[in-house]
């Protein structure tokens, strides 16, 4: 409230000064023409003093008086014009238009670029607000109920729709048929019936039990999100976490998990997840397109000066390293990560590498808590890449993310 009071007072003071200057055309308390008149009158008195001292002749004095008198008449006419303008309505109209343009223009710009009604929040408060938003967001059922029923695609063969209806009847008579439910889930998805599709997929997972794979849960989450119109519900989040616990490298689940963070006020987390997806690739992966289309906007929301990395450059662990890590204890996995970081550090020190590798090393050291070493690597990287603006942006972004700046 105090901010808006101070802002209003400052705005009124500026507008009052502007109005006074526009209406009076004044410098200080007097119009410019009044100062001119004072100067010219002083010049006339100076001519008389010079004539009395014999410095100028009578003829020269008359010539100077004539020129100064002409200037006095011009200045007096200008002064009268300014006073008439003050008394008329033209100045008020111009003033009103100018002030109106300033006020309206300021509001339009703030409405487009600012956040009306949004108070100033510290980082901790923003994180807390995001957590509340995440916990209180609508359920899957509520999200689906809010959407209009979509008609089947117009280009679908009527015979195919008839076959799908037969498949629906078949799984009712054979509720334990995993393959039948799997086929039904895919068929309903092709028809855009995502609610029915995820219900069939849920039945598949239930029938598989312990044999359900990470891909099963990933596909289930995908159908839940599609049925909710792209919204990641709490139910979908739980399925994504189950898929990622079984396969931390699953691309679709990581994409949607980043999307969930973006939807619940954590664009910073979404940016980290999506940035790693782009770096790992491959370029033809189905999630690369959606991530590339959204990540720069997410970076703006996260307050990060971001540049798209080279896609699929192998910045993540390879398949063998992932497989080996799955069977390790937490301490062994940390030792493995430390070894990978040491190897990357040695390679960059001896062979060099692209800025993305330097950024990955700085980020990894930050995760490990080795901030002094991360800061030293950052300084070294800036020396290596010099004035390269793109490299500078990438290094600044990772430094900000790790907490070095």
Short mmCIF file of C-alpha atoms in Angstrom, two decimals:
data_model
loop_
_atom_site.label_atom_id
_atom_site.label_comp_id
_atom_site.label_asym_id
_atom_site.label_seq_id
_atom_site.Cartn_x
_atom_site.Cartn_y
_atom_site.Cartn_z
CA UNK A 1 0.00 0.00 0.00
CA UNK A 2 2.83 2.40 0.86
CA UNK A 3 4.38 1.76 -2.56
CA UNK A 4 1.22 2.83 -4.37
CA UNK A 5 0.84 5.94 -2.19
CA UNK A 6 4.40 7.05 -2.92
CA UNK A 7 3.97 6.23 -6.61
CA UNK A 8 0.77 8.26 -6.81
CA UNK A 9 2.37 11.27 -5.08
CA UNK A 10 5.41 11.17 -7.37
CA UNK A 11 3.18 10.87 -10.42
CA UNK A 12 1.10 13.86 -9.36
CA UNK A 13 4.25 15.92 -8.74
CA UNK A 14 5.62 15.11 -12.20
CA UNK A 15 2.31 15.83 -13.92
CA UNK A 16 1.92 19.11 -12.03
CA UNK A 17 5.39 20.24 -13.10
CA UNK A 18 4.67 19.23 -16.67
CA UNK A 19 1.31 21.02 -16.66
CA UNK A 20 2.82 24.21 -15.28
CA UNK A 21 5.58 24.22 -17.87
CA UNK A 22 3.22 23.53 -20.76
CA UNK A 23 0.62 26.13 -19.78
CA UNK A 24 3.01 28.93 -18.91
CA UNK A 25 5.94 28.02 -21.12
CA UNK A 26 7.98 29.39 -18.22
CA UNK A 27 11.54 29.19 -16.97
CA UNK A 28 11.32 29.36 -13.21
CA UNK A 29 8.48 31.71 -12.28
CA UNK A 30 8.46 33.83 -15.49
CA UNK A 31 7.99 33.22 -19.25
CA UNK A 32 11.17 33.39 -21.40
CA UNK A 33 9.98 36.61 -23.11
CA UNK A 34 9.94 38.44 -19.75
CA UNK A 35 13.65 37.72 -19.28
CA UNK A 36 14.33 38.98 -22.81
CA UNK A 37 12.59 42.27 -22.00
CA UNK A 38 14.77 42.73 -18.90
CA UNK A 39 17.92 42.21 -20.97
CA UNK A 40 16.87 44.67 -23.68
CA UNK A 41 15.94 47.37 -21.14
CA UNK A 42 19.36 46.94 -19.51
CA UNK A 43 20.93 47.41 -22.94
CA UNK A 44 19.07 50.72 -23.43
CA UNK A 45 20.33 52.00 -20.07
CA UNK A 46 23.86 50.87 -20.96
CA UNK A 47 23.72 52.88 -24.23
CA UNK A 48 22.77 56.03 -22.31
CA UNK A 49 25.70 55.50 -19.89
CA UNK A 50 28.12 54.96 -22.78
CA UNK A 51 26.89 58.14 -24.51
CA UNK A 52 27.31 60.16 -21.29
CA UNK A 53 30.91 58.92 -20.91
CA UNK A 54 31.61 59.74 -24.55
CA UNK A 55 32.35 56.11 -25.46
CA UNK A 56 29.92 56.19 -28.42
CA UNK A 57 28.74 58.95 -30.71
CA UNK A 58 25.17 60.23 -30.85
CA UNK A 59 24.63 58.56 -34.22
CA UNK A 60 25.83 55.15 -32.99
CA UNK A 61 23.69 55.49 -29.86
CA UNK A 62 20.58 56.20 -31.98
CA UNK A 63 21.29 53.16 -34.15
CA UNK A 64 21.67 50.87 -31.14
CA UNK A 65 18.51 52.28 -29.53
CA UNK A 66 16.54 51.57 -32.72
CA UNK A 67 17.72 47.93 -32.88
CA UNK A 68 17.11 47.30 -29.17
CA UNK A 69 13.66 48.92 -29.38
CA UNK A 70 12.77 46.58 -32.25
CA UNK A 71 13.76 43.59 -30.13
CA UNK A 72 11.72 44.93 -27.20
CA UNK A 73 8.62 45.16 -29.38
CA UNK A 74 9.14 41.55 -30.61
CA UNK A 75 9.67 40.24 -27.07
CA UNK A 76 6.60 42.10 -25.80
CA UNK A 77 4.49 40.60 -28.59
CA UNK A 78 5.74 37.12 -27.67
CA UNK A 79 4.90 37.76 -24.02
CA UNK A 80 1.37 38.86 -24.90
CA UNK A 81 0.91 35.73 -27.03
CA UNK A 82 2.00 33.47 -24.17
CA UNK A 83 -0.43 35.19 -21.79
CA UNK A 84 -3.29 34.82 -24.29
CA UNK A 85 -2.44 31.14 -24.67
CA UNK A 86 -2.61 30.77 -20.91
CA UNK A 87 -6.03 32.38 -20.81
CA UNK A 88 -7.41 30.37 -23.77
CA UNK A 89 -8.47 26.71 -23.89
CA UNK A 90 -5.89 25.46 -26.43
CA UNK A 91 -3.19 24.99 -23.84
CA UNK A 92 -5.52 23.04 -21.59
CA UNK A 93 -6.57 20.78 -24.45
CA UNK A 94 -2.94 20.06 -25.36
CA UNK A 95 -2.12 19.49 -21.72
CA UNK A 96 -5.06 17.14 -21.27
CA UNK A 97 -4.13 15.10 -24.33
CA UNK A 98 -0.50 14.86 -23.25
CA UNK A 99 -1.27 13.80 -19.68
CA UNK A 100 -3.97 11.40 -20.89
CA UNK A 101 -1.52 9.79 -23.32
CA UNK A 102 1.05 9.38 -20.57
CA UNK A 103 -1.42 7.82 -18.12
CA UNK A 104 -3.08 5.52 -20.67
CA UNK A 105 0.23 4.52 -22.24
CA UNK A 106 1.73 3.72 -18.85
CA UNK A 107 -1.26 1.57 -17.91
CA UNK A 108 -1.21 -0.34 -21.21
CA UNK A 109 2.51 -1.06 -20.93
CA UNK A 110 2.23 -2.15 -17.29
CA UNK A 111 -0.80 -4.31 -18.03
CA UNK A 112 1.14 -6.06 -20.82
CA UNK A 113 4.53 -6.38 -19.12
CA UNK A 114 3.76 -6.08 -15.43
CA UNK A 115 1.67 -8.05 -13.00
CA UNK A 116 -1.27 -5.93 -11.78
CA UNK A 117 -2.38 -6.87 -8.31
CA UNK A 118 0.62 -9.14 -7.74
CA UNK A 119 2.56 -8.23 -4.64
CA UNK A 120 6.31 -8.29 -4.25
CA UNK A 121 7.41 -11.72 -3.01
CA UNK A 122 10.74 -12.99 -1.82
CA UNK A 123 12.07 -16.20 -3.34
CA UNK A 124 11.05 -18.25 -0.31
CA UNK A 125 7.54 -16.82 -0.49
CA UNK A 126 7.29 -17.63 -4.20
CA UNK A 127 8.39 -21.21 -3.58
CA UNK A 128 5.85 -21.53 -0.78
CA UNK A 129 3.10 -20.10 -3.01
CA UNK A 130 4.06 -22.55 -5.77
CA UNK A 131 3.86 -25.44 -3.30
CA UNK A 132 0.38 -24.35 -2.18
CA UNK A 133 -0.70 -24.06 -5.82
CA UNK A 134 0.62 -27.53 -6.48
CA UNK A 135 -1.18 -29.04 -3.51
CA UNK A 136 -4.50 -27.30 -4.16
CA UNK A 137 -4.75 -27.63 -7.93
CA UNK A 138 -7.82 -29.34 -9.46
CA UNK A 139 -8.13 -33.11 -9.66
CA UNK A 140 -8.14 -35.16 -12.85
CA UNK A 141 -11.91 -35.59 -12.64
CA UNK A 142 -12.49 -31.85 -12.24
CA UNK A 143 -10.19 -31.04 -15.15
CA UNK A 144 -11.89 -33.51 -17.46
CA UNK A 145 -15.36 -32.33 -16.46
CA UNK A 146 -14.44 -28.73 -17.34
CA UNK A 147 -13.69 -29.63 -20.96
CA UNK A 148 -16.24 -29.81 -23.75
CA UNK A 149 -16.91 -33.22 -25.25
CA UNK A 150 -14.91 -33.54 -28.43
CA UNK A 151 -16.46 -35.19 -31.50
CA UNK A 152 -14.51 -37.99 -33.20
CA UNK A 153 -12.12 -36.92 -35.97
CA UNK A 154 -13.97 -36.22 -39.21
CA UNK A 155 -11.58 -38.27 -41.34
CA UNK A 156 -12.07 -41.54 -39.39
CA UNK A 157 -13.49 -44.42 -41.38
CA UNK A 158 -16.96 -45.40 -40.03
CA UNK A 159 -15.90 -49.03 -40.28
CA UNK A 160 -13.04 -48.31 -37.87
CA UNK A 161 -15.45 -46.75 -35.38
CA UNK A 162 -17.63 -49.87 -35.66
CA UNK A 163 -14.60 -52.09 -34.98
CA UNK A 164 -13.72 -50.04 -31.89
CA UNK A 165 -17.27 -50.49 -30.61
CA UNK A 166 -16.92 -54.24 -31.09
CA UNK A 167 -13.62 -54.12 -29.18
CA UNK A 168 -15.34 -52.32 -26.31
CA UNK A 169 -17.89 -55.09 -26.09
CA UNK A 170 -15.20 -57.76 -26.33
CA UNK A 171 -13.21 -56.50 -23.33
CA UNK A 172 -16.39 -56.41 -21.27
CA UNK A 173 -16.83 -60.12 -21.85
CA UNK A 174 -13.09 -60.78 -21.32
CA UNK A 175 -12.05 -58.46 -18.49
CA UNK A 176 -8.73 -60.26 -17.96
CA UNK A 177 -7.53 -59.88 -21.55
CA UNK A 178 -4.45 -57.63 -21.28
CA UNK A 179 -3.91 -57.45 -25.03
CA UNK A 180 -7.56 -56.54 -25.61
CA UNK A 181 -7.41 -53.66 -23.14
CA UNK A 182 -4.11 -52.52 -24.67
CA UNK A 183 -5.63 -52.47 -28.14
CA UNK A 184 -8.69 -50.65 -26.84
CA UNK A 185 -6.55 -47.99 -25.15
CA UNK A 186 -4.71 -47.28 -28.38
CA UNK A 187 -7.88 -47.27 -30.45
CA UNK A 188 -9.66 -44.87 -28.09
CA UNK A 189 -6.62 -42.61 -28.20
CA UNK A 190 -6.73 -42.51 -32.00
CA UNK A 191 -10.37 -41.45 -31.81
CA UNK A 192 -9.54 -38.71 -29.30
CA UNK A 193 -11.43 -40.47 -26.49
CA UNK A 194 -8.59 -39.96 -24.04
CA UNK A 195 -10.72 -40.52 -20.93
CA UNK A 196 -11.70 -43.97 -22.18
CA UNK A 197 -8.15 -44.54 -23.35
CA UNK A 198 -6.59 -43.90 -19.95
CA UNK A 199 -9.27 -46.02 -18.27
CA UNK A 200 -8.32 -48.94 -20.54
CA UNK A 201 -4.62 -48.31 -19.87
CA UNK A 202 -5.25 -48.31 -16.13
CA UNK A 203 -6.82 -51.74 -16.55
CA UNK A 204 -3.75 -52.94 -18.43
CA UNK A 205 -1.48 -51.82 -15.58
CA UNK A 206 -3.77 -53.42 -13.02
CA UNK A 207 -3.73 -56.74 -14.87
CA UNK A 208 0.04 -56.67 -15.34
CA UNK A 209 0.66 -55.96 -11.67
CA UNK A 210 4.36 -56.20 -10.86
CA UNK A 211 5.13 -56.75 -14.56
CA UNK A 212 3.95 -53.25 -15.51
CA UNK A 213 6.84 -51.29 -17.03
CA UNK A 214 7.93 -47.68 -16.88
CA UNK A 215 6.62 -47.28 -20.43
CA UNK A 216 3.19 -48.46 -19.27
CA UNK A 217 3.07 -45.76 -16.59
CA UNK A 218 4.48 -43.16 -18.96
CA UNK A 219 1.78 -43.91 -21.55
CA UNK A 220 -0.87 -43.86 -18.82
CA UNK A 221 0.29 -40.42 -17.67
CA UNK A 222 0.30 -39.20 -21.25
CA UNK A 223 -3.35 -40.22 -21.70
CA UNK A 224 -4.36 -38.64 -18.39
CA UNK A 225 -2.77 -35.34 -19.41
CA UNK A 226 -4.32 -35.42 -22.89
CA UNK A 227 -7.72 -36.13 -21.37
CA UNK A 228 -7.28 -33.04 -19.16
CA UNK A 229 -6.43 -30.83 -22.11
CA UNK A 230 -2.70 -30.66 -21.40
CA UNK A 231 -3.08 -30.09 -17.68
CA UNK A 232 -0.95 -32.22 -15.33
CA UNK A 233 -3.27 -33.20 -12.49
CA UNK A 234 -2.18 -34.57 -9.08
CA UNK A 235 -3.17 -38.05 -10.30
CA UNK A 236 -1.04 -37.66 -13.42
CA UNK A 237 1.86 -36.39 -11.30
CA UNK A 238 1.72 -39.55 -9.18
CA UNK A 239 1.84 -41.72 -12.30
CA UNK A 240 4.79 -39.71 -13.65
CA UNK A 241 6.69 -40.17 -10.40
CA UNK A 242 6.06 -43.91 -10.59
CA UNK A 243 7.38 -44.02 -14.16
CA UNK A 244 10.47 -41.97 -13.29
CA UNK A 245 11.20 -44.10 -10.24
CA UNK A 246 11.37 -47.09 -12.58
CA UNK A 247 13.22 -45.30 -15.40
CA UNK A 248 14.72 -41.85 -14.58
CA UNK A 249 15.66 -41.39 -18.25
CA UNK A 250 12.13 -41.72 -19.66
CA UNK A 251 11.78 -38.73 -22.00
CA UNK A 252 7.99 -38.26 -22.08
CA UNK A 253 7.72 -38.48 -18.29
CA UNK A 254 10.52 -35.95 -17.81
CA UNK A 255 8.88 -33.59 -20.30
CA UNK A 256 5.54 -33.79 -18.54
CA UNK A 257 7.16 -33.47 -15.12
CA UNK A 258 8.77 -30.25 -16.31
CA UNK A 259 5.39 -29.11 -17.64
CA UNK A 260 3.81 -29.79 -14.27
CA UNK A 261 6.41 -27.56 -12.59
CA UNK A 262 5.78 -24.83 -15.14
CA UNK A 263 2.04 -25.01 -14.43
CA UNK A 264 2.51 -24.81 -10.66
CA UNK A 265 4.78 -21.77 -10.43
CA UNK A 266 8.22 -23.38 -10.70
CA UNK A 267 9.54 -22.38 -14.14
CA UNK A 268 13.07 -22.61 -12.75
CA UNK A 269 12.68 -26.35 -12.16
CA UNK A 270 10.98 -26.82 -15.52
CA UNK A 271 13.87 -25.03 -17.21
CA UNK A 272 16.46 -27.34 -15.65
CA UNK A 273 14.54 -30.48 -16.65
CA UNK A 274 13.85 -29.36 -20.21
CA UNK A 275 17.34 -27.99 -20.77
CA UNK A 276 18.81 -31.39 -19.90
CA UNK A 277 16.34 -33.10 -22.27
CA UNK A 278 17.50 -30.90 -25.13
CA UNK A 279 21.15 -31.58 -24.39
CA UNK A 280 20.64 -35.33 -24.22
CA UNK A 281 18.40 -35.57 -27.30
CA UNK A 282 18.15 -37.31 -29.63
CA UNK A 283 17.06 -34.58 -32.03
CA UNK A 284 14.26 -36.74 -33.46
CA UNK A 285 12.73 -37.51 -30.04
CA UNK A 286 9.02 -36.53 -29.94
CA UNK A 287 9.47 -34.29 -26.90
CA UNK A 288 12.21 -32.13 -28.46
CA UNK A 289 9.71 -30.10 -30.51
CA UNK A 290 7.40 -29.19 -27.61
CA UNK A 291 10.35 -28.40 -25.35
CA UNK A 292 12.06 -26.21 -27.96
CA UNK A 293 8.82 -24.31 -28.57
CA UNK A 294 8.26 -23.50 -24.88
CA UNK A 295 11.62 -23.39 -23.14
CA UNK A 296 12.55 -19.81 -24.02
CA UNK A 297 9.27 -18.53 -22.59
CA UNK A 298 9.88 -20.65 -19.49
CA UNK A 299 13.38 -19.15 -19.20
CA UNK A 300 11.89 -15.64 -19.28
CA UNK A 301 9.46 -16.60 -16.51
CA UNK A 302 12.39 -18.02 -14.53
CA UNK A 303 14.36 -14.80 -15.00
CA UNK A 304 17.15 -16.52 -16.93
CA UNK A 305 18.96 -15.17 -19.99
CA UNK A 306 18.79 -18.43 -21.94
CA UNK A 307 20.17 -19.65 -25.25
CA UNK A 308 19.06 -22.92 -26.85
CA UNK A 309 21.83 -25.53 -26.57
CA UNK A 310 22.96 -27.87 -29.31
CA UNK A 311 20.41 -30.71 -29.28
CA UNK A 312 21.54 -34.28 -28.75
CA UNK A 313 25.21 -33.53 -28.13
CA UNK A 314 25.58 -36.33 -25.57
CA UNK A 315 25.75 -34.20 -22.44
CA UNK A 316 23.92 -36.80 -20.38
CA UNK A 317 25.11 -40.26 -19.25
CA UNK A 318 25.24 -43.01 -21.84
CA UNK A 319 23.18 -46.20 -21.74
CA UNK A 320 25.90 -48.27 -20.07
CA UNK A 321 26.37 -45.70 -17.32
CA UNK A 322 22.63 -45.55 -16.71
CA UNK A 323 22.36 -49.34 -16.52
CA UNK A 324 25.29 -49.51 -14.11
CA UNK A 325 23.82 -46.79 -11.87
CA UNK A 326 20.52 -48.63 -11.41
CA UNK A 327 22.18 -51.36 -9.31
CA UNK A 328 24.22 -49.02 -7.08
CA UNK A 329 23.51 -47.85 -3.56
CA UNK A 330 23.06 -44.09 -3.02
CA UNK A 331 26.64 -43.69 -1.80
CA UNK A 332 28.00 -45.75 -4.69
CA UNK A 333 25.91 -43.76 -7.14
CA UNK A 334 27.35 -40.52 -5.71
CA UNK A 335 30.86 -41.92 -6.10
CA UNK A 336 30.06 -42.78 -9.70
CA UNK A 337 28.82 -39.24 -10.35
CA UNK A 338 31.96 -37.85 -8.76
CA UNK A 339 34.05 -40.03 -11.05
CA UNK A 340 32.16 -38.83 -14.12
CA UNK A 341 32.65 -35.22 -13.02
CA UNK A 342 36.37 -35.80 -12.52
CA UNK A 343 36.65 -37.37 -15.95
CA UNK A 344 34.86 -34.47 -17.60
CA UNK A 345 37.03 -31.99 -15.71
CA UNK A 346 40.22 -33.74 -16.84
CA UNK A 347 39.06 -33.86 -20.47
CA UNK A 348 38.22 -30.17 -20.56
CA UNK A 349 41.56 -29.31 -18.94
CA UNK A 350 43.56 -31.31 -21.48
CA UNK A 351 41.47 -31.32 -24.66
CA UNK A 352 38.98 -28.47 -24.22
CA UNK A 353 35.39 -28.75 -25.39
CA UNK A 354 32.21 -26.81 -26.25
CA UNK A 355 30.73 -24.36 -23.79
CA UNK A 356 27.89 -26.81 -23.08
CA UNK A 357 30.41 -29.23 -21.53
CA UNK A 358 31.82 -26.48 -19.33
CA UNK A 359 28.31 -25.54 -18.24
CA UNK A 360 27.51 -29.18 -17.46
CA UNK A 361 30.64 -29.46 -15.32
CA UNK A 362 29.81 -26.28 -13.39
CA UNK A 363 26.24 -27.50 -12.82
CA UNK A 364 27.42 -30.93 -11.64
CA UNK A 365 29.90 -29.40 -9.21
CA UNK A 366 27.12 -27.22 -7.84
CA UNK A 367 24.92 -30.27 -7.28
CA UNK A 368 27.79 -31.96 -5.45
CA UNK A 369 28.23 -28.87 -3.27
CA UNK A 370 31.75 -28.15 -4.52
CA UNK A 371 31.11 -24.43 -4.97
CA UNK A 372 34.73 -23.25 -4.83
CA UNK A 373 35.73 -25.61 -7.62
CA UNK A 374 32.60 -24.66 -9.61
CA UNK A 375 33.55 -20.98 -9.29
CA UNK A 376 37.10 -21.69 -10.45
CA UNK A 377 35.82 -23.60 -13.49
CA UNK A 378 33.45 -20.70 -14.29
CA UNK A 379 36.32 -18.21 -14.22
CA UNK A 380 38.42 -20.48 -16.43
CA UNK A 381 35.57 -20.98 -18.89
CA UNK A 382 35.02 -17.24 -19.25
CA UNK A 383 38.70 -16.83 -20.02
CA UNK A 384 38.55 -19.61 -22.63
CA UNK A 385 35.51 -18.28 -24.49
CA UNK A 386 36.42 -14.61 -24.15
CA UNK A 387 33.96 -12.32 -25.88
CA UNK A 388 31.74 -15.04 -27.40
CA UNK A 389 28.26 -13.65 -26.49
CA UNK A 390 26.43 -16.97 -26.80
CA UNK A 391 28.96 -18.75 -24.59
CA UNK A 392 28.80 -15.87 -22.13
CA UNK A 393 25.02 -16.20 -21.90
CA UNK A 394 25.21 -19.96 -21.28
CA UNK A 395 27.86 -19.54 -18.57
CA UNK A 396 25.91 -16.72 -16.91
CA UNK A 397 22.74 -18.83 -16.92
CA UNK A 398 24.41 -21.85 -15.29
CA UNK A 399 26.20 -19.61 -12.77
CA UNK A 400 22.86 -18.06 -11.80
CA UNK A 401 21.21 -21.47 -11.57
CA UNK A 402 23.96 -22.91 -9.37
CA UNK A 403 24.14 -19.80 -7.21
CA UNK A 404 27.56 -18.45 -8.14
CA UNK A 405 26.29 -14.97 -9.05
#
